[in-house]
XYZ file of N, CA, C and O in Angstrom:
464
model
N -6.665 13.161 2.541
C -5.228 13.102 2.494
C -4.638 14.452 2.109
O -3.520 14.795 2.493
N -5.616 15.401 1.146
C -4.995 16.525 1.159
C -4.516 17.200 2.267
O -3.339 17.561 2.261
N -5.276 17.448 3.282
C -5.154 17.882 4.328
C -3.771 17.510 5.083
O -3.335 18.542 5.593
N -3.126 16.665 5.276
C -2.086 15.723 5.571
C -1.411 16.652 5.609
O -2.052 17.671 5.352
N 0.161 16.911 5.920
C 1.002 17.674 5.930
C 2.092 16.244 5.185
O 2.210 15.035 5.386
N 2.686 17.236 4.307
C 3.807 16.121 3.395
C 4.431 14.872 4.005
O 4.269 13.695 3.684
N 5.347 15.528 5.172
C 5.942 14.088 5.848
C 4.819 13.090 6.807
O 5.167 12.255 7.643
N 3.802 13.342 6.532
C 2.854 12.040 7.571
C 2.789 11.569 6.455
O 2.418 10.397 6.521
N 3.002 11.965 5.261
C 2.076 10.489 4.006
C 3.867 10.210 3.792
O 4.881 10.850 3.511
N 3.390 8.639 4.178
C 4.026 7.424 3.137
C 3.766 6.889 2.191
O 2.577 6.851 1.877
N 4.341 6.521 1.698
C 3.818 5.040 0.711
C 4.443 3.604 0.933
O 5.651 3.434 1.105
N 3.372 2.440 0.910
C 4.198 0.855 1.234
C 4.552 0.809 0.160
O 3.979 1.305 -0.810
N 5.942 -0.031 0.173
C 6.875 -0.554 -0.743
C 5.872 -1.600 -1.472
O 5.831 -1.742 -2.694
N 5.304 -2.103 -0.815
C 4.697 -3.759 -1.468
C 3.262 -3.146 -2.632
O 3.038 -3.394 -3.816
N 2.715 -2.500 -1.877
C 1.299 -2.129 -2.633
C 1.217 -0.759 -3.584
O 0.502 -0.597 -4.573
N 2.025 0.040 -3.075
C 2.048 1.687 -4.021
C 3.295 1.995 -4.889
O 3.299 2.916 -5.707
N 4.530 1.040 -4.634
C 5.821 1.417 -5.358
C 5.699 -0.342 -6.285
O 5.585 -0.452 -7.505
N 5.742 -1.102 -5.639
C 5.858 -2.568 -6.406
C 4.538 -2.560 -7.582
O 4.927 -2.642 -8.746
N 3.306 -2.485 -7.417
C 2.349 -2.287 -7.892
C 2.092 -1.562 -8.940
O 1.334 -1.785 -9.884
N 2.878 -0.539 -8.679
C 2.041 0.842 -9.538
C 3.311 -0.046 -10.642
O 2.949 -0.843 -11.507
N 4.700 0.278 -10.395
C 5.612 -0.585 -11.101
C 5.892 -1.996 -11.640
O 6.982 -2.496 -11.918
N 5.082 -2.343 -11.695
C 4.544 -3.677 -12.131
C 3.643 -3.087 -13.732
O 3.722 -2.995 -14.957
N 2.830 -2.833 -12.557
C 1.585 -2.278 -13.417
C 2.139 -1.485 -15.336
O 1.901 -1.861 -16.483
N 2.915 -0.317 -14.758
C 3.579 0.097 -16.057
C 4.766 -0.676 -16.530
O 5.246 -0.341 -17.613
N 5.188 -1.449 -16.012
C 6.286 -2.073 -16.729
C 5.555 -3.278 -17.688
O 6.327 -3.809 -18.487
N 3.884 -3.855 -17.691
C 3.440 -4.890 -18.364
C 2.795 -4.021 -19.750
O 2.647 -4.446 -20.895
N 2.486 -2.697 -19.207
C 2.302 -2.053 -20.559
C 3.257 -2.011 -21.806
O 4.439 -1.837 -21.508
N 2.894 -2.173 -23.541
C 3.845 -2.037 -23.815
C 4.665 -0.794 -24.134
O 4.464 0.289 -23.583
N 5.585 -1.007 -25.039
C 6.894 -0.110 -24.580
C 6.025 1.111 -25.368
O 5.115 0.869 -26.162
N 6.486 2.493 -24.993
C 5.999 3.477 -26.216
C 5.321 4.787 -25.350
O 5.663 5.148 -24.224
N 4.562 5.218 -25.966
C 4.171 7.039 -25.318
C 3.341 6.783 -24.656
O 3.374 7.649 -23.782
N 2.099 5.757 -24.344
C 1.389 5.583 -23.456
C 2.107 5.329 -21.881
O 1.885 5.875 -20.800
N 3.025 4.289 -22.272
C 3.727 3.790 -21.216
C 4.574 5.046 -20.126
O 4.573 5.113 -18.897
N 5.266 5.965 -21.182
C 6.027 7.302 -20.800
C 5.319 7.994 -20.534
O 5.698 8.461 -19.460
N 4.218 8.542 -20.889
C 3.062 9.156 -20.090
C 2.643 8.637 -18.811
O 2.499 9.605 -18.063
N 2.400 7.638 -18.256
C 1.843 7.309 -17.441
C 3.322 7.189 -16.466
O 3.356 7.755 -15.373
N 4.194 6.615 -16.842
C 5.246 6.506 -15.700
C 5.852 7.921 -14.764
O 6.101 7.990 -13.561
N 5.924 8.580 -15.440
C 6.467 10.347 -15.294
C 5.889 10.852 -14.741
O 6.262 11.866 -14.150
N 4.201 10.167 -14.655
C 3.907 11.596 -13.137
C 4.206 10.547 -12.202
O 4.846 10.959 -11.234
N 4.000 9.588 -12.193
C 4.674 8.343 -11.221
C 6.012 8.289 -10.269
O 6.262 7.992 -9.101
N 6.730 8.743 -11.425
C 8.107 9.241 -10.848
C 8.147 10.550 -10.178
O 8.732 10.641 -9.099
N 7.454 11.801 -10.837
C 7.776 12.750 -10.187
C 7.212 12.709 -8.789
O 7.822 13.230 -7.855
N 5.783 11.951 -8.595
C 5.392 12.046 -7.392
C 5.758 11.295 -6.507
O 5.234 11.552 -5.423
N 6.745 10.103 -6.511
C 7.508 9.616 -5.964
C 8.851 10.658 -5.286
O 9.374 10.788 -4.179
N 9.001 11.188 -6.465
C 10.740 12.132 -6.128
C 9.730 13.460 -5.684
O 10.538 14.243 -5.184
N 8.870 13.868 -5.641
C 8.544 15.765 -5.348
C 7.907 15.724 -4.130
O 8.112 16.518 -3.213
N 6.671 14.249 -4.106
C 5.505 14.559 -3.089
C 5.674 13.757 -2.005
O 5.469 14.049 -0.827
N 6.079 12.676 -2.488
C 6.629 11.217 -1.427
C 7.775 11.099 -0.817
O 7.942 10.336 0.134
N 8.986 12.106 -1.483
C 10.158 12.399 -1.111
C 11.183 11.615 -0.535
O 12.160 11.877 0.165
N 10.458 10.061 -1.258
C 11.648 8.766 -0.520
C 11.099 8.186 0.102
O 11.314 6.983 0.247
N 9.889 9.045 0.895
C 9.138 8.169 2.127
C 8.272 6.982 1.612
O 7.064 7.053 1.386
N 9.073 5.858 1.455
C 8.656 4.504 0.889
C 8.448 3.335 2.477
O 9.599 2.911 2.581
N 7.875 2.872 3.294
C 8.226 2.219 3.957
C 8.334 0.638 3.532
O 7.572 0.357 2.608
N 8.779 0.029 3.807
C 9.775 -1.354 3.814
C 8.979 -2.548 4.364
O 8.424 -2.584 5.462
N 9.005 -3.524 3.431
C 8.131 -4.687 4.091
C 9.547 -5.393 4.838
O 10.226 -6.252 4.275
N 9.773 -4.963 5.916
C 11.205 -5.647 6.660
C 11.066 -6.341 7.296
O 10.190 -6.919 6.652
N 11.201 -7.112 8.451
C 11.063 -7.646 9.557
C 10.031 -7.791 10.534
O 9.441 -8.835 10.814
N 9.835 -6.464 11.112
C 8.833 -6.562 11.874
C 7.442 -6.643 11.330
O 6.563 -7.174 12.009
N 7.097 -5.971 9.717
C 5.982 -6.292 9.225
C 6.033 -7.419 8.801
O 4.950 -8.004 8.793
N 7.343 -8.249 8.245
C 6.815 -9.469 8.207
C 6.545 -10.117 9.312
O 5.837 -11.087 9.039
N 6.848 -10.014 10.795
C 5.924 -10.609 11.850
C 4.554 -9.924 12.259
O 3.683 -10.790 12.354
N 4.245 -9.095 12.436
C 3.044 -8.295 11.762
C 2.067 -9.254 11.001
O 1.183 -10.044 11.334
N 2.544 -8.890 9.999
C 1.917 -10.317 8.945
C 1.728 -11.373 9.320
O 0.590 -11.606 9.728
N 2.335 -12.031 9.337
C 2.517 -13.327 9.859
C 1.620 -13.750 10.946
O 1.337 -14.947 11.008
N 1.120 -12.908 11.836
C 0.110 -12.935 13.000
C -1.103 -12.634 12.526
O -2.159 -13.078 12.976
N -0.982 -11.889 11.625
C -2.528 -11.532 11.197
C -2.734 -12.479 10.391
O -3.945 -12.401 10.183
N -2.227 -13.565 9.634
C -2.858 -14.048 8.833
C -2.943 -15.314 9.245
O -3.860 -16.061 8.902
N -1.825 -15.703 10.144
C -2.082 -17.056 11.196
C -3.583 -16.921 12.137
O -4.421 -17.822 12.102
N -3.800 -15.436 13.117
C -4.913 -15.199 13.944
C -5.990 -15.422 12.572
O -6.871 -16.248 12.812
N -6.046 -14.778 11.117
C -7.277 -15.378 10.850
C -7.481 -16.551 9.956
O -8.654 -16.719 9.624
N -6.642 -17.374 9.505
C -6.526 -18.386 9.577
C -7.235 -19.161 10.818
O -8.275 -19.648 10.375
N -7.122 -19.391 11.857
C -7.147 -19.860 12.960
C -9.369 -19.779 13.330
O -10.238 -20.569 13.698
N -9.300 -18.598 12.999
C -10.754 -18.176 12.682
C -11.636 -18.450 11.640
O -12.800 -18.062 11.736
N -11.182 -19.175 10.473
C -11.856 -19.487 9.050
C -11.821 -18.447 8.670
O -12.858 -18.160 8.071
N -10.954 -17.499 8.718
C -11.375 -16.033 7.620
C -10.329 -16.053 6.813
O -9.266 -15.793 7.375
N -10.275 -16.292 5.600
C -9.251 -16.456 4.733
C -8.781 -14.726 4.693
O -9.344 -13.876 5.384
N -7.983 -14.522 4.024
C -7.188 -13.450 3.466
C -6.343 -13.485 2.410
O -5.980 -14.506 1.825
N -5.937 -12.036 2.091
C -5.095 -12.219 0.881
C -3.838 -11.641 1.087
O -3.641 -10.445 1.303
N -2.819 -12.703 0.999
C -1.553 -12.538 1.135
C -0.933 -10.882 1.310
O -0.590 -10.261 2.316
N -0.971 -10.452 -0.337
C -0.787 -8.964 -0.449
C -1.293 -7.747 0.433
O -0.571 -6.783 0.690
N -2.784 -7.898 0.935
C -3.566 -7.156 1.834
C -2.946 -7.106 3.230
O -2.819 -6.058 3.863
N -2.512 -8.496 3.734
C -1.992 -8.930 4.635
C -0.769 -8.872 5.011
O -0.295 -9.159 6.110
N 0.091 -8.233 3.429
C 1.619 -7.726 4.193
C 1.436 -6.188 3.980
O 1.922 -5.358 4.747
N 0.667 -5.867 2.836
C 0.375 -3.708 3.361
C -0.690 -3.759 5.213
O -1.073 -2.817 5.907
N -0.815 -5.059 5.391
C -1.457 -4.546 6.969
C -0.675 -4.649 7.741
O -0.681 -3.946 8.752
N 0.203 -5.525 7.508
C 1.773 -5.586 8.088
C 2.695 -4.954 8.469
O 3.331 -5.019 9.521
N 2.835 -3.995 7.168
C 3.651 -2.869 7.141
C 2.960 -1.435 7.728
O 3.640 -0.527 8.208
N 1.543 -1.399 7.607
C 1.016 -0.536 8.846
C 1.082 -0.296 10.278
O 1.303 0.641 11.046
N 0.683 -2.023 10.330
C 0.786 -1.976 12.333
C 2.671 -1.962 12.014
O 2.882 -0.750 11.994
N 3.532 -2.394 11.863
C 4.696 -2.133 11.804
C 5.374 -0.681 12.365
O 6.232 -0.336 13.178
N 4.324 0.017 11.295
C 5.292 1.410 11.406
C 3.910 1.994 12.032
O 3.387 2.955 11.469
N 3.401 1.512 13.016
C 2.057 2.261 14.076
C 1.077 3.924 12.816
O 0.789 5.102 13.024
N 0.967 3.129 11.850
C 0.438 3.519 10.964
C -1.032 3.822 10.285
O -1.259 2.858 9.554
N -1.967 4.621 10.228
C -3.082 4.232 9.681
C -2.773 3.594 8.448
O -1.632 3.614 7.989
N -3.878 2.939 7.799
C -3.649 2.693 6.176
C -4.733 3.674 6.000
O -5.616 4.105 6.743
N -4.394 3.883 4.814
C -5.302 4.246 3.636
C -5.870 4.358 2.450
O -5.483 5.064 1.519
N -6.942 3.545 2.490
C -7.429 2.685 1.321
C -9.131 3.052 1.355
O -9.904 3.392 2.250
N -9.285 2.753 -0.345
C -10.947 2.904 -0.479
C -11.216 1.473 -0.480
O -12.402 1.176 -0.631
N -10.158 0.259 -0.308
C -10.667 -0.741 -0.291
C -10.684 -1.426 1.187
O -9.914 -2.351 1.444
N -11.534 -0.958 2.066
C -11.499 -0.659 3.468
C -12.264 -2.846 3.847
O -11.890 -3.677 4.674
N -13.100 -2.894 3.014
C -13.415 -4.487 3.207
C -12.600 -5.690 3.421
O -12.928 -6.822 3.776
N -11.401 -5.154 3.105
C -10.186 -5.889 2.661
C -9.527 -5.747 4.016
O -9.228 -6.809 4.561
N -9.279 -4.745 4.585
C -8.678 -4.794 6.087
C -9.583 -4.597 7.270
O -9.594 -3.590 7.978
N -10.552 -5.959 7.454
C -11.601 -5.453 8.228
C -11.102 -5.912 9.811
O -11.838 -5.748 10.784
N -9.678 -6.538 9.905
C -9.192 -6.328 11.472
C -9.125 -5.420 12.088
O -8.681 -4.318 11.767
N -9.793 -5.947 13.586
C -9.581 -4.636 14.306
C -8.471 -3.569 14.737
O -8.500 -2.381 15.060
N -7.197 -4.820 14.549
C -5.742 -4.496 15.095
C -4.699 -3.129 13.816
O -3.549 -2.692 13.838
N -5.920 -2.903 12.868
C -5.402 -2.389 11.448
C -6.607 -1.397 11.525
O -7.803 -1.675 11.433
N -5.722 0.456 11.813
C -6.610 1.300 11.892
C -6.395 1.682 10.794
O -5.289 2.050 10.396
N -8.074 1.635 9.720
C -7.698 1.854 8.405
C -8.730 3.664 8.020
O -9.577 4.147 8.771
N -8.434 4.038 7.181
C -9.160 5.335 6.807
C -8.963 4.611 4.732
O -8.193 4.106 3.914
N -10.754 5.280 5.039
C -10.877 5.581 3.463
C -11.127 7.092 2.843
O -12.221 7.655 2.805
N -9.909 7.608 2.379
C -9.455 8.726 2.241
C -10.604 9.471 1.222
O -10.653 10.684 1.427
N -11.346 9.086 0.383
C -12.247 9.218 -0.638
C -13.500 9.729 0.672
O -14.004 10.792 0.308
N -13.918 9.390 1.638
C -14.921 9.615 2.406
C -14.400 11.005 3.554
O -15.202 11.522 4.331
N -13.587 11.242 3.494
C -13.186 12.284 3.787
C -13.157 13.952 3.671
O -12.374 14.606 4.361
């Protein structure tokens, strides 16, 4: 991902902005918490520059197909996995994840950025 040039990296709304923000808001209140949020923010506002994409519409039909097609197949899934795959094919997107087991459809071109 280093390699990347700034505007090709996004981040999904559902898995990298909801998540990470979740995540520090269950910590409690205090200097651990402010430490950890602040590079959070800055790399949101310096490196990500807004570029958040949107679980909107079309990833929720996106979704919705992928998890009906594996449904339909006995392959369970997980909701969350299944709307960041959503919001990929959506916005004709690779993902990129080290948790590559998790999006093992073919229709979801995924990269694990760590093997790179």
């Amino acid at each position: 991902m280093a390699r990347q040039a700034g505007p090709n990296i996004h981040v999904d709304y559902f898995r990298d902005h909801f998540e990470i923000l979740f995540g520090l808001q269950i910590l409690p209140a205090g200097k651990r918490r402010t430490l950890q949020t602040r590079p959070f923010e800055a790399v949101l506002r310096d490196d990500i520059g807004g570029r958040v994409t949107p679980f909107d519409t079309a990833a929720a039909q996106y979704s919705a197909d992928l998890m009906a097609s594996c449904h339909k197949e006995g392959r369970p899934v997980e909701l969350r996995d299944t709307m960041i795959a959503g919001i990929a094919l959506a916005c004709h997107a690779t993902l990129a994840t080290r948790n590559v087991l998790h999006f093992e459809d073919p229709s979801v071109l995924v990269v694990n950025p760590w093997l790179i």
